[in-house]
Coordinates of C-alpha atoms in Angstrom, one line a residue:
M1 CA 98.9 83.8 130.3
D2 CA 97.2 82.5 133.5
G3 CA 95.0 79.5 133.9
T4 CA 91.8 81.6 133.8
A5 CA 92.8 83.1 130.5
L6 CA 93.6 79.7 129.0
D7 CA 90.1 78.4 130.1
R8 CA 88.6 81.1 128.0
L9 CA 90.4 80.2 124.8
G10 CA 87.7 77.9 123.7
S11 CA 86.3 77.0 120.2
A12 CA 83.7 79.0 118.2
S13 CA 80.9 77.5 120.3
D14 CA 82.3 79.3 123.4
V15 CA 80.6 82.5 122.6
S16 CA 82.0 85.8 124.0
A17 CA 78.5 86.8 125.1
V18 CA 76.6 88.1 128.0
A19 CA 73.0 87.7 128.9
G20 CA 70.9 90.7 127.9
G21 CA 68.2 92.3 130.0
D22 CA 65.7 89.7 128.7
G23 CA 68.1 86.9 129.2
E24 CA 68.9 86.6 125.6
P25 CA 72.6 86.1 124.7
E26 CA 74.5 89.1 123.5
L27 CA 77.7 89.2 121.4
T28 CA 80.6 91.4 122.4
V29 CA 81.4 93.2 119.1
Q30 CA 83.9 95.8 120.4
R31 CA 85.7 96.3 123.7
L32 CA 86.3 99.8 125.0
L33 CA 89.9 99.8 125.7
F34 CA 91.7 102.7 127.3
D35 CA 95.4 102.1 126.4
G36 CA 97.3 100.4 123.7
P37 CA 99.1 97.0 123.5
S38 CA 102.5 98.6 123.6
P39 CA 104.2 101.7 125.1
L40 CA 104.9 102.8 121.6
V41 CA 101.2 103.7 121.1
S42 CA 99.6 106.7 122.8
A43 CA 96.7 106.1 125.0
D44 CA 95.0 109.0 123.2
M45 CA 94.4 106.6 120.3
Y46 CA 91.8 104.9 122.6
S47 CA 90.4 107.7 124.8
S48 CA 91.1 111.4 125.5
V49 CA 91.1 113.4 128.7
G50 CA 89.2 116.5 127.8
K51 CA 89.5 118.0 131.3
G52 CA 91.2 117.1 134.6
N53 CA 92.9 113.8 135.1
A54 CA 92.4 110.1 134.5
E55 CA 94.5 107.0 135.1
R56 CA 94.1 104.7 132.1
T57 CA 94.9 101.0 131.8
R58 CA 94.2 98.6 129.0
T59 CA 90.8 97.5 130.2
G60 CA 89.8 100.3 132.6
V61 CA 90.1 103.9 133.7
R62 CA 89.9 105.9 137.0
I63 CA 88.6 109.3 136.3
A64 CA 89.4 112.0 138.9
K65 CA 87.1 114.5 140.3
R66 CA 86.0 117.4 138.1
S67 CA 87.2 115.6 135.0
V68 CA 86.0 114.7 131.5
L69 CA 87.1 111.7 129.5
H70 CA 85.7 110.7 126.1
T71 CA 86.2 107.9 123.5
N72 CA 85.9 110.0 120.4
S73 CA 89.2 108.5 119.3
Y74 CA 90.4 106.1 116.6
F75 CA 89.9 102.9 118.6
G76 CA 87.2 104.4 121.0
R77 CA 84.6 105.0 118.4
F78 CA 81.9 102.5 117.5
P79 CA 81.5 102.6 113.7
A80 CA 77.7 102.7 113.7
S81 CA 77.4 103.7 110.0
Y82 CA 79.1 100.5 108.9
W83 CA 77.0 98.4 111.2
Q84 CA 73.8 99.9 109.9
R85 CA 74.9 99.5 106.2
W86 CA 76.2 96.0 106.3
T87 CA 74.6 94.1 109.2
T88 CA 71.1 93.2 110.5
V89 CA 71.9 95.0 113.8
T90 CA 69.4 97.9 114.7
E91 CA 70.5 98.4 118.3
V92 CA 73.8 98.3 120.3
V93 CA 74.2 98.1 124.0
F94 CA 77.0 99.9 125.9
R95 CA 78.0 97.8 128.9
A96 CA 80.5 98.5 131.7
T97 CA 81.3 97.9 135.3
V98 CA 81.3 101.3 137.1
A99 CA 82.0 102.4 140.7
G100 CA 81.8 105.9 142.0
A101 CA 79.8 108.8 140.7
G102 CA 79.5 110.7 137.4
R103 CA 77.5 111.2 134.3
I104 CA 77.8 108.9 131.3
D105 CA 76.6 110.1 127.9
L106 CA 76.4 108.1 124.6
V107 CA 77.1 110.6 121.9
A108 CA 76.6 110.1 118.2
T109 CA 78.2 111.9 115.2
D110 CA 76.8 112.1 111.7
Y111 CA 78.3 112.2 108.3
K112 CA 79.0 116.0 108.7
G113 CA 80.7 115.5 112.0
H114 CA 77.9 117.1 114.0
E115 CA 77.2 115.6 117.4
R116 CA 74.0 114.6 119.2
T117 CA 73.5 112.9 122.6
M118 CA 71.7 109.6 122.2
A119 CA 71.4 108.6 125.8
S120 CA 72.6 109.8 129.2
T121 CA 72.7 108.2 132.7
T122 CA 74.0 109.2 136.1
V123 CA 75.6 106.8 138.4
D124 CA 76.3 107.2 142.2
S125 CA 77.3 103.9 143.6
A126 CA 79.9 105.1 146.2
N127 CA 82.4 102.2 146.3
A128 CA 80.1 99.5 145.2
S129 CA 80.2 98.3 141.6
T130 CA 77.3 98.7 139.3
Q131 CA 76.7 96.8 136.0
L132 CA 75.7 99.5 133.5
A133 CA 73.7 98.6 130.3
V134 CA 72.6 101.5 128.0
P135 CA 71.0 100.6 124.6
V136 CA 71.1 102.9 121.7
A137 CA 69.7 102.7 118.2
T138 CA 71.9 102.4 115.1
T139 CA 69.3 103.3 112.5
Q140 CA 70.2 106.8 111.5
F141 CA 73.9 106.5 110.4
L142 CA 73.6 105.4 106.8
D143 CA 75.9 107.9 105.1
G144 CA 78.2 108.1 108.1
G145 CA 78.7 108.6 111.8
A146 CA 79.8 106.8 115.0
L147 CA 79.0 106.4 118.6
Y148 CA 81.3 107.3 121.5
V149 CA 81.1 107.6 125.3
R150 CA 81.8 110.6 127.4
F151 CA 82.4 110.4 131.2
T152 CA 82.0 113.4 133.3
T153 CA 82.7 113.7 137.0
T154 CA 82.1 116.5 139.6
S155 CA 82.8 115.9 143.3
S156 CA 83.6 112.2 143.1
E157 CA 85.8 109.8 141.2
L158 CA 84.5 107.3 138.6
S159 CA 86.0 103.9 137.9
V160 CA 85.1 102.1 134.7
Q161 CA 86.1 98.5 133.9
D162 CA 85.4 96.0 131.2
A163 CA 83.4 98.3 129.0
E164 CA 82.1 97.0 125.7
W165 CA 79.5 97.3 123.0
T166 CA 77.3 94.3 122.5
V167 CA 74.5 93.2 120.1
A168 CA 71.9 90.4 120.1
A169 CA 73.9 87.3 119.3
P170 CA 73.2 85.3 116.2
E171 CA 71.8 81.7 116.6
K172 CA 75.2 80.3 115.8
L173 CA 78.7 81.8 115.5
R174 CA 80.9 80.9 112.5
P175 CA 84.0 78.8 113.1
T176 CA 87.1 81.1 112.8
S177 CA 90.7 80.6 112.1
V178 CA 93.7 83.0 112.1
V179 CA 96.5 82.6 109.5
I180 CA 99.9 84.0 109.9
C181 CA 102.5 83.4 107.2
T182 CA 106.1 84.2 107.6
F183 CA 109.5 84.1 105.9
N184 CA 112.6 84.4 108.0
R185 CA 111.0 86.8 110.5
A186 CA 111.0 84.4 113.4
D187 CA 111.2 86.9 116.2
D188 CA 108.4 89.2 114.7
C189 CA 106.2 86.2 114.1
A190 CA 106.6 84.8 117.6
N191 CA 105.8 88.3 119.0
T192 CA 102.6 88.5 116.9
V193 CA 101.4 85.1 118.0
A194 CA 102.1 85.8 121.6
A195 CA 100.3 89.2 121.4
M196 CA 97.1 87.4 120.3
A197 CA 97.5 84.5 122.7
D198 CA 98.2 86.7 125.7
D199 CA 95.0 88.6 125.2
P200 CA 92.3 86.9 127.1
I201 CA 89.5 87.9 124.7
A202 CA 91.1 88.0 121.3
L203 CA 91.1 84.2 120.6
L204 CA 87.7 83.5 122.1
G205 CA 85.7 81.9 119.3
V206 CA 88.9 81.1 117.3
D207 CA 89.3 77.4 116.5
N208 CA 92.7 77.4 115.1
V209 CA 95.8 79.7 114.7
Y210 CA 97.7 78.5 111.6
V211 CA 101.4 79.6 111.4
V212 CA 102.6 78.9 107.9
D213 CA 106.5 79.1 108.0
Q214 CA 108.1 79.3 104.7
G215 CA 111.6 80.3 105.8
T216 CA 114.9 78.7 106.9
D217 CA 115.1 80.6 110.2
Q218 CA 112.0 78.9 111.6
V219 CA 109.6 80.3 114.2
Q220 CA 109.5 77.1 116.1
T221 CA 113.1 77.6 117.3
R222 CA 112.1 80.7 119.4
E223 CA 111.5 80.3 123.1
K224 CA 108.5 82.7 123.1
F225 CA 106.8 80.7 120.3
Q226 CA 107.5 77.5 122.2
R227 CA 105.8 78.9 125.3
V228 CA 102.8 80.0 123.4
A229 CA 102.6 76.7 121.5
A230 CA 102.4 74.9 124.8
E231 CA 99.7 77.1 126.1
L232 CA 97.5 77.0 122.9
G233 CA 97.9 73.2 122.5
D234 CA 95.9 71.8 119.6
K235 CA 94.5 75.3 118.7
L236 CA 97.9 76.1 117.2
V237 CA 98.7 74.5 113.9
Y238 CA 102.3 74.9 112.7
I239 CA 103.0 74.3 109.0
T240 CA 106.3 74.3 107.0
Q241 CA 106.3 74.7 103.3
P242 CA 108.4 76.1 100.3
N243 CA 108.4 79.9 100.1
L244 CA 105.4 80.7 97.9
G245 CA 105.3 84.3 99.1
G246 CA 102.3 86.0 100.9
A247 CA 99.9 84.6 98.4
G248 CA 101.0 81.0 99.0
G249 CA 101.3 81.5 102.7
F250 CA 97.9 83.0 103.3
T251 CA 96.2 80.8 100.9
R252 CA 97.4 77.8 102.8
G253 CA 95.1 78.9 105.6
L254 CA 92.2 79.0 103.3
Y255 CA 93.2 75.7 101.9
E256 CA 93.3 74.0 105.3
V257 CA 90.0 75.4 106.4
Q258 CA 88.2 74.6 103.2
G259 CA 89.5 71.1 103.4
K260 CA 87.7 70.5 106.7
G261 CA 84.3 71.2 105.1
G262 CA 81.5 71.7 107.6
D263 CA 79.9 75.1 108.4
P264 CA 80.8 78.3 106.7
A265 CA 83.9 79.8 108.4
N266 CA 85.9 82.9 108.8
V267 CA 89.6 83.0 108.0
I268 CA 91.6 86.0 109.3
F269 CA 94.9 86.9 107.7
M270 CA 97.5 88.6 110.0
D271 CA 101.0 89.7 108.7
D272 CA 103.9 88.4 110.7
D273 CA 105.7 91.7 111.1
V274 CA 103.0 93.9 112.5
L275 CA 102.5 95.4 116.0
C276 CA 99.4 93.4 116.6
E277 CA 96.2 95.0 118.2
P278 CA 94.4 91.8 119.2
E279 CA 91.2 93.7 119.4
A280 CA 91.3 93.8 115.5
I281 CA 90.4 90.0 115.6
V282 CA 87.4 90.6 117.9
R283 CA 86.0 93.4 115.8
M284 CA 86.5 91.8 112.4
N285 CA 85.2 88.5 113.4
S286 CA 82.1 89.8 115.3
F287 CA 81.3 92.1 112.3
A288 CA 81.5 89.1 109.9
N289 CA 79.2 87.1 112.1
M290 CA 76.5 89.8 111.6
T291 CA 76.7 90.8 108.0
V292 CA 73.6 90.3 105.8
E293 CA 75.7 88.3 103.3
P294 CA 79.3 87.2 103.3
A295 CA 81.9 90.0 102.8
I296 CA 85.6 90.5 103.0
I297 CA 86.2 92.4 106.2
G298 CA 89.4 94.3 106.3
A299 CA 91.4 96.0 109.0
Q300 CA 93.0 99.4 108.5
M301 CA 96.7 99.9 108.6
L302 CA 98.5 102.3 110.9
Y303 CA 102.1 103.3 110.6
L304 CA 104.5 101.5 112.9
L305 CA 107.0 104.4 112.8
H306 CA 104.3 107.0 113.3
P307 CA 101.6 105.1 115.3
D308 CA 98.9 107.8 115.1
R309 CA 98.9 107.9 111.3
V310 CA 96.3 106.1 109.2
H311 CA 97.6 104.6 106.0
V312 CA 94.2 104.7 104.2
G313 CA 90.5 104.6 105.3
A314 CA 89.5 102.6 102.2
E315 CA 91.3 102.1 98.9
V316 CA 90.8 101.1 95.3
A317 CA 93.3 100.6 92.3
N318 CA 93.6 102.3 89.0
L319 CA 94.0 99.1 87.0
Q320 CA 94.8 100.8 83.7
K321 CA 97.7 102.7 85.2
L322 CA 98.7 99.9 87.6
E323 CA 98.2 102.2 90.5
A324 CA 97.5 100.5 93.8
G325 CA 96.5 102.0 97.1
V326 CA 94.4 104.9 95.6
H327 CA 92.3 106.3 98.5
V328 CA 88.6 106.8 97.7
K329 CA 87.0 110.1 98.1
N330 CA 86.4 111.2 101.7
A331 CA 88.6 108.4 103.1
I332 CA 91.4 109.5 105.5
S333 CA 94.8 108.9 103.8
D334 CA 98.2 109.2 105.5
K335 CA 96.9 111.5 108.2
S336 CA 97.0 111.6 112.0
A337 CA 94.0 110.0 113.6
F338 CA 94.1 112.9 116.1
K339 CA 93.3 115.5 113.6
R340 CA 91.0 114.0 111.0
K341 CA 87.9 112.9 112.8
R342 CA 85.7 114.5 110.2
Q343 CA 87.1 112.2 107.5
Q344 CA 86.5 109.2 109.7
D345 CA 82.8 110.1 110.0
V346 CA 81.8 109.6 106.3
R347 CA 81.2 106.0 105.4
V348 CA 83.2 104.9 102.3
D349 CA 83.3 101.8 100.2
A350 CA 86.6 99.9 99.5
G351 CA 87.5 98.0 96.3
Y352 CA 89.8 95.7 98.2
N353 CA 91.7 95.5 101.5
G354 CA 95.4 94.8 102.1
W355 CA 96.3 91.4 103.6
W356 CA 98.1 93.0 106.5
S357 CA 95.0 92.0 108.4
C358 CA 91.9 90.9 106.6
L359 CA 89.0 88.4 107.1
I360 CA 87.7 86.1 104.2
P361 CA 84.6 84.0 104.6
S362 CA 84.8 80.5 103.3
E363 CA 81.7 80.9 101.0
I364 CA 83.7 83.4 99.0
V365 CA 86.4 80.9 98.4
G366 CA 83.9 78.3 97.5
Q367 CA 82.4 80.5 94.8
V368 CA 85.3 82.4 93.3
G369 CA 88.2 80.0 94.0
Y370 CA 91.5 80.5 95.8
P371 CA 93.9 83.4 95.2
L372 CA 96.1 83.4 92.3
P373 CA 99.7 82.1 92.8
L374 CA 101.2 85.6 92.3
F375 CA 103.8 85.2 95.0
F376 CA 103.1 88.6 96.5
Q377 CA 102.0 92.2 95.5
W378 CA 98.5 92.6 94.0
D379 CA 97.3 89.2 95.2
D380 CA 95.0 90.9 97.7
I381 CA 93.9 93.5 95.0
E382 CA 93.1 90.8 92.4
Y383 CA 91.1 88.7 95.0
G384 CA 89.2 91.7 96.2
Y385 CA 88.2 92.6 92.6
R386 CA 87.4 89.1 91.6
S387 CA 85.2 88.7 94.7
R388 CA 83.3 91.9 94.0
A389 CA 82.7 90.9 90.4
N390 CA 81.0 87.8 91.9
G391 CA 78.8 89.9 94.3
F392 CA 81.0 89.9 97.4
A393 CA 81.8 93.3 98.8
T394 CA 84.9 94.4 100.8
V395 CA 84.3 96.4 104.0
T396 CA 87.3 98.2 105.6
L397 CA 86.1 98.5 109.1
P398 CA 87.2 101.7 111.0
G399 CA 88.7 101.0 114.4
A400 CA 89.9 97.6 113.4
A401 CA 93.7 98.0 112.7
V402 CA 97.3 96.8 113.2
W403 CA 100.6 98.7 112.9
H404 CA 102.6 97.9 109.9
A405 CA 106.0 99.3 108.6
D406 CA 105.4 102.7 106.9
F407 CA 105.1 102.3 103.2
A408 CA 106.7 105.7 102.6
W409 CA 109.9 104.4 104.3
K410 CA 110.3 101.5 101.9
D411 CA 112.4 102.2 98.8
W412 CA 110.6 101.7 95.5
D413 CA 113.8 100.5 93.8
E414 CA 113.8 97.0 95.1
W415 CA 113.3 93.6 93.7
H416 CA 109.6 93.4 94.8
R417 CA 108.8 96.1 92.2
Y418 CA 109.0 93.3 89.6
F419 CA 106.0 91.6 91.2
N420 CA 104.2 95.0 91.7
L421 CA 104.4 95.6 87.9
R422 CA 103.9 92.1 86.6
N423 CA 101.0 91.3 88.9
G424 CA 99.4 94.7 88.3
M425 CA 99.4 93.9 84.6
I426 CA 97.9 90.4 85.3
T427 CA 95.2 91.9 87.5
A428 CA 94.3 94.6 84.9
A429 CA 94.2 92.0 82.2
L430 CA 91.7 89.9 84.2
H431 CA 89.4 92.7 85.3
I432 CA 89.3 95.4 82.6
E433 CA 89.9 95.7 78.9
L434 CA 93.5 96.7 79.4
D435 CA 94.7 99.1 76.8
G436 CA 98.1 97.8 75.8
R437 CA 99.0 100.9 73.7
A438 CA 98.2 103.3 76.6
L439 CA 100.1 101.2 79.0
A440 CA 103.2 100.8 76.8
K441 CA 103.2 104.6 76.4
Q442 CA 103.1 105.1 80.2
L443 CA 105.7 102.4 80.8
F444 CA 108.0 103.8 78.1
T445 CA 108.0 107.2 79.9
D446 CA 108.8 105.4 83.2
L447 CA 111.6 103.5 81.4
L448 CA 113.2 106.8 80.3
R449 CA 112.9 108.3 83.7
Y450 CA 114.7 105.4 85.3
L451 CA 117.5 105.6 82.6
V452 CA 118.1 109.3 83.0
S453 CA 118.1 108.8 86.7
M454 CA 120.8 106.1 86.4
Q455 CA 118.4 103.5 87.9
Y456 CA 119.5 100.8 85.6
G457 CA 118.4 98.0 87.8
M458 CA 114.9 99.5 88.0
A459 CA 114.8 99.8 84.3
Y460 CA 115.7 96.1 84.0
T461 CA 113.0 95.3 86.6
L462 CA 110.4 97.0 84.5
I463 CA 111.4 95.3 81.3
K464 CA 111.6 91.9 83.0
A465 CA 108.1 92.4 84.4
V466 CA 106.7 93.2 80.9
E467 CA 108.4 90.3 79.3
D468 CA 107.2 87.8 81.9
F469 CA 103.7 89.2 81.7
L470 CA 103.7 88.5 78.0
A471 CA 105.0 85.0 78.6
G472 CA 101.5 84.2 79.7
P473 CA 100.0 82.3 82.7
D474 CA 102.4 79.3 82.5
H475 CA 104.9 81.5 84.2
L476 CA 102.8 81.3 87.3
L477 CA 102.8 77.4 87.6
D478 CA 105.6 77.4 90.2
G479 CA 103.9 79.9 92.4
G480 CA 106.6 82.6 91.8
M481 CA 109.5 80.8 93.4
D482 CA 111.8 81.0 90.3
A483 CA 110.8 84.6 89.5
A484 CA 111.6 85.7 93.2
G485 CA 115.0 84.2 93.0
S486 CA 116.0 85.3 89.5
I487 CA 114.9 88.9 89.8
R488 CA 117.1 89.4 92.9
R489 CA 120.1 87.7 91.2
E490 CA 119.7 89.7 87.9
R491 CA 119.2 93.1 89.6
A492 CA 122.5 92.6 91.5
A493 CA 124.3 93.2 88.2
Y494 CA 123.5 96.8 88.6
G495 CA 125.5 98.6 91.3
E496 CA 122.9 101.2 92.3
T497 CA 120.6 98.5 93.6
K498 CA 123.1 97.9 96.5
R499 CA 122.7 100.0 99.7
H500 CA 125.9 101.4 101.4
N501 CA 126.6 102.9 104.7
A502 CA 126.8 106.7 104.1
N503 CA 130.2 106.8 105.6
D504 CA 131.5 104.0 103.6
V505 CA 130.7 104.7 100.0
P506 CA 133.1 103.1 97.5
G507 CA 135.5 105.6 95.9
V508 CA 133.9 108.6 97.6
R509 CA 135.1 110.5 100.6
P510 CA 132.3 111.6 103.0
A511 CA 133.3 115.3 102.6
D512 CA 132.7 115.0 98.8
M513 CA 129.1 114.2 99.2
F514 CA 127.7 117.7 99.4
I515 CA 123.9 117.9 99.6
T516 CA 122.4 119.3 96.4
P517 CA 118.7 120.3 96.7
A518 CA 116.3 119.9 93.8
G519 CA 115.0 122.9 91.9
P520 CA 111.3 123.7 91.1
T521 CA 109.2 120.8 89.7
P522 CA 108.9 121.2 85.9
N523 CA 105.6 122.4 84.5
T524 CA 103.3 119.6 83.7
K525 CA 103.0 120.8 80.1
L526 CA 106.7 120.9 79.7
E527 CA 107.4 117.6 81.5
F528 CA 108.1 115.5 78.4
A529 CA 110.2 118.2 76.8
V530 CA 112.3 118.3 79.9
L531 CA 112.6 114.5 79.9
A532 CA 113.7 114.5 76.2
K533 CA 116.4 117.1 77.0
R534 CA 117.6 115.0 80.0
V535 CA 117.8 111.9 77.8
I536 CA 120.0 113.7 75.3
N537 CA 122.3 115.2 77.9
Q538 CA 122.7 111.9 79.6
W539 CA 123.4 110.2 76.3
R540 CA 126.0 112.8 75.4
G541 CA 127.4 113.0 78.9
T542 CA 126.9 116.8 79.1
V543 CA 125.9 116.7 82.7
N544 CA 127.5 117.7 86.1
P545 CA 130.1 115.0 86.8
G546 CA 129.5 115.0 90.6
P547 CA 129.6 113.3 93.0
V548 CA 126.7 115.0 94.7
A549 CA 124.4 114.0 97.6
I550 CA 120.7 114.0 97.1
S551 CA 118.1 113.4 99.7
A552 CA 115.4 110.7 99.3
D553 CA 112.7 113.5 98.9
D554 CA 114.7 115.2 96.2
A555 CA 115.6 112.2 94.2
H556 CA 113.2 113.1 91.3
W557 CA 114.2 112.0 87.8
W558 CA 114.4 115.6 86.6
H559 CA 117.0 116.4 89.4
V560 CA 119.1 113.3 89.6
S561 CA 119.5 113.3 85.8
L562 CA 121.5 116.5 85.9
F563 CA 124.5 114.4 87.2
S564 CA 126.6 111.5 86.3
H565 CA 127.4 110.5 89.8
A566 CA 124.9 110.9 92.6
I567 CA 124.7 109.4 96.1
V568 CA 121.0 109.2 96.9
T569 CA 119.6 108.5 100.4
D570 CA 117.5 105.3 100.6
R571 CA 113.9 105.7 101.5
S572 CA 114.6 103.6 104.6
Q573 CA 117.0 106.3 105.8
E574 CA 119.4 103.4 106.6
G575 CA 122.0 104.1 103.9
V576 CA 122.6 105.4 100.4
R577 CA 122.5 104.2 96.8
V578 CA 125.3 105.2 94.3
R579 CA 124.0 106.0 90.9
K580 CA 126.6 106.4 88.2
R581 CA 126.1 107.1 84.5
N582 CA 126.7 104.0 82.3
K583 CA 126.0 104.5 78.6
A584 CA 126.4 100.8 77.8
H585 CA 123.7 99.8 80.3
A586 CA 121.4 102.6 79.1
S587 CA 121.8 101.6 75.5
E588 CA 121.2 97.9 76.1
L589 CA 118.2 98.5 78.3
L590 CA 116.6 101.0 76.0
K591 CA 116.7 98.6 73.1
R592 CA 115.4 95.7 75.1
G593 CA 112.7 97.9 76.6
V594 CA 111.5 99.2 73.3
T595 CA 111.2 95.7 72.0
A596 CA 109.2 94.5 75.0
L597 CA 106.9 97.5 74.9
K598 CA 106.2 97.1 71.1
R599 CA 105.0 93.6 71.9
L600 CA 102.9 94.9 74.8
R601 CA 101.2 97.4 72.4
T602 CA 100.1 94.5 70.0
E603 CA 99.9 91.3 72.1
T604 CA 97.9 92.6 75.1
P605 CA 94.5 91.3 74.0
T606 CA 95.8 87.8 73.2
V607 CA 97.8 87.6 76.4
A608 CA 94.8 88.9 78.5
A609 CA 92.6 86.2 77.1
S610 CA 95.1 83.5 77.9
Y611 CA 95.2 84.7 81.6
R612 CA 91.4 84.8 81.8
A613 CA 91.2 81.3 80.4
A614 CA 93.8 80.0 82.9
V615 CA 92.2 81.5 86.1
P616 CA 90.0 78.4 86.9
K617 CA 93.0 76.1 86.8
L618 CA 95.4 78.4 88.6
T619 CA 92.9 79.2 91.4
S620 CA 91.8 75.6 91.9
R621 CA 92.3 73.5 95.0
E622 CA 94.1 71.0 92.8
N623 CA 96.7 73.6 91.7
W624 CA 97.4 74.7 95.2
A625 CA 97.6 71.1 96.4
R626 CA 100.3 70.5 93.7
L627 CA 102.3 73.6 94.9
Y628 CA 101.9 72.5 98.6
S629 CA 102.7 68.8 97.6
T630 CA 99.7 67.7 99.6
D631 CA 96.6 65.6 98.8
V632 CA 93.6 67.4 97.5

């Protein structure tokens, strides 16, 4: 980072603004970038060459003669529909420094994906630079639509630099802080902080960057972090604390900002292990400065292993079934951003936003309290639903995003599944009239599937989650530290929870692991009958002795249960799990599971009431001060 860039990293009062045509200040709300922050990312995520050639850089493009380049792309579109729906803005101005000759069109899409040209201008400045400013209304996008720019050249080249969308600036910008929490991902965290700090625009208007380190391999030992810390100076606040999970790490940022008092502020969460697009900070923060009333502003998640794929455009949860990440109708879901522009035109509403990158205004914390000490999993969902119940919406903003590890490449049979189940039940108990009988029936089916699939550790994880949910809110008083340690230790008693190198499986020669594909999926109407048959056969041992190899995609309960010894590919594709029939484990877990689920059927209303009564205490500043061992 050079001295000029450092000079620009001021406080919230140092507005990233330009003077409008009438001299009034304007706020940069979105930069028009032409390439990504990493070679891993295709430049086509930012702009697309429709004809001819163009040389694209991060902040500019040189378009050859007889060429067309447009920004009808994931990061290149301006989400006009969201700006009309949630902010006071009625006009946006496209600004850029241009040289050469060509035509520049501002094109709008509507909720059906149809296009219309909103404004057009021709430039012919030879080699001299021209400051371009083209206003366009944002008043006819309510159900959907976006704006993008199309550049067309004929007999001359056209150079475009420092392009951006601006709006009339508010009287005062909100103070802003960024919070990154980390646990033994020192290199990842150092890279994320550096990505933000090395961008000359991203931290404009950001007062503090909090790094909350909960690990033993600390970020402060990394040379890259030390370099950035020296450059950021007092802007960087480094905090060490016990491992309280993502909930405790991110909440620490809210806790520090709320403790300062003063004007309403924005707090932006950023995961430590993302490929950071610093522009996400600019877009979320500018949007939050212009909303009619405070709202949670979320960034979308792109897949790190498949950088063009969007995880979900907006999501809700099915609380009764404990299903997280349910995409709302018309939202893009696990699709390529190159192929699904139509789905990105329709404006959709989110129930919550994941905390991979998300902005929370301080007014919301002041009214609804801090997040629950759930350690991690469902903490973001619970907070989103609690905020909406108190009148604060969540807006997942298209074009604001970071790249995060693909969820589909994370194995479901892991210790974190305990928190997913337990915290899902807690969230459901708080926000709906949770039907314990229906949930017990659903979980009993899941339990049987795990047992016939020889996933005894997963069955134990489910049972433990139910038992600890029934134990009531006192189980949350340590912030989840004991639960996180104990579930990992206890799951280790079951051999299939360990991952092995595919060429070093205990007791099995590599040649003995012959891939055995799955047959057809059972008819839905016959599914329970098939499950019952598999239970009986597994109990009696009248199954294929194996060993067999089964791919991750074929590891369905109704296929794995045909064998007594299966080597199953881990979802991460890094190794295999060895599942072996164990009647003693199955018998013990079935008895314990039935006991826990019987209690769930009858005790859910009472337990739910206890959680609701405990929320004010658990989400209070005093409770988090106790967990952090700090003064209130």
